[in-house]
Amino acid sequence: LGSYDQAKESLKAFGIIKSDGVPLHLTASLISGYLYCLASLPLDITKTRMQNQQSTNVKYTSVPQTLLYIARNEGFFSLWKGFTPYFCRSGGHTVTMFLCVEQYRNLVKYIYES
C-alpha cells in the first residue's frame, strides 16, 4: 500500500503524469505490483522448496538457510526465477485491486459530496 501511494505522489511530483485519473492509477499500481513481486518472490520460492522436499531427505531446514542455500548453489538471481508468470499473477492482482480501490474512492466521494 505504501509503495502505491509513494509511486502516485512521485509520478505527480516529477510531472510524469499530471492529472489524477486512470493513467496515474494504472502506472502507480504497476510500479507497486512490480515492487511487491520483487520482494515476495524469493520468499515464495523458499516456501515452495521447503514444502516440496521429501521428509526422508531434508535439505532445507529454515527460511534463512533455504534462501542462502539457493543463492549460494544456484546463484543470487535464481531467487527470482519465474518472475514473469509470478508478476502476471500477483502483479495483475495488485493492479486490479488498486484500480478498483480508486474507483471506489471516487464513487464514495461522489455520493457523499452530492
Short mmCIF file of C-alpha atoms in Angstrom, two decimals, residues 33-35 37-38 41 80-88:
data_model
loop_
_atom_site.label_atom_id
_atom_site.label_comp_id
_atom_site.label_asym_id
_atom_site.label_seq_id
_atom_site.Cartn_x
_atom_site.Cartn_y
_atom_site.Cartn_z
CA GLY A 33 2.88 -4.64 -8.21
CA TYR A 34 6.43 -4.86 -9.54
CA LEU A 35 7.90 -3.97 -6.14
CA CYS A 37 6.72 -9.25 -6.72
CA LEU A 38 10.37 -8.27 -6.37
CA LEU A 41 9.10 -13.96 -4.94
CA TRP A 80 13.70 -14.54 -8.92
CA LYS A 81 13.26 -17.43 -11.36
CA GLY A 82 9.81 -17.32 -12.86
CA PHE A 83 9.36 -13.60 -12.26
CA THR A 84 7.25 -13.01 -15.38
CA PRO A 85 4.48 -15.53 -14.61
CA TYR A 86 4.58 -14.51 -10.94
CA PHE A 87 4.17 -10.85 -11.93
CA CYS A 88 1.30 -11.73 -14.27
#
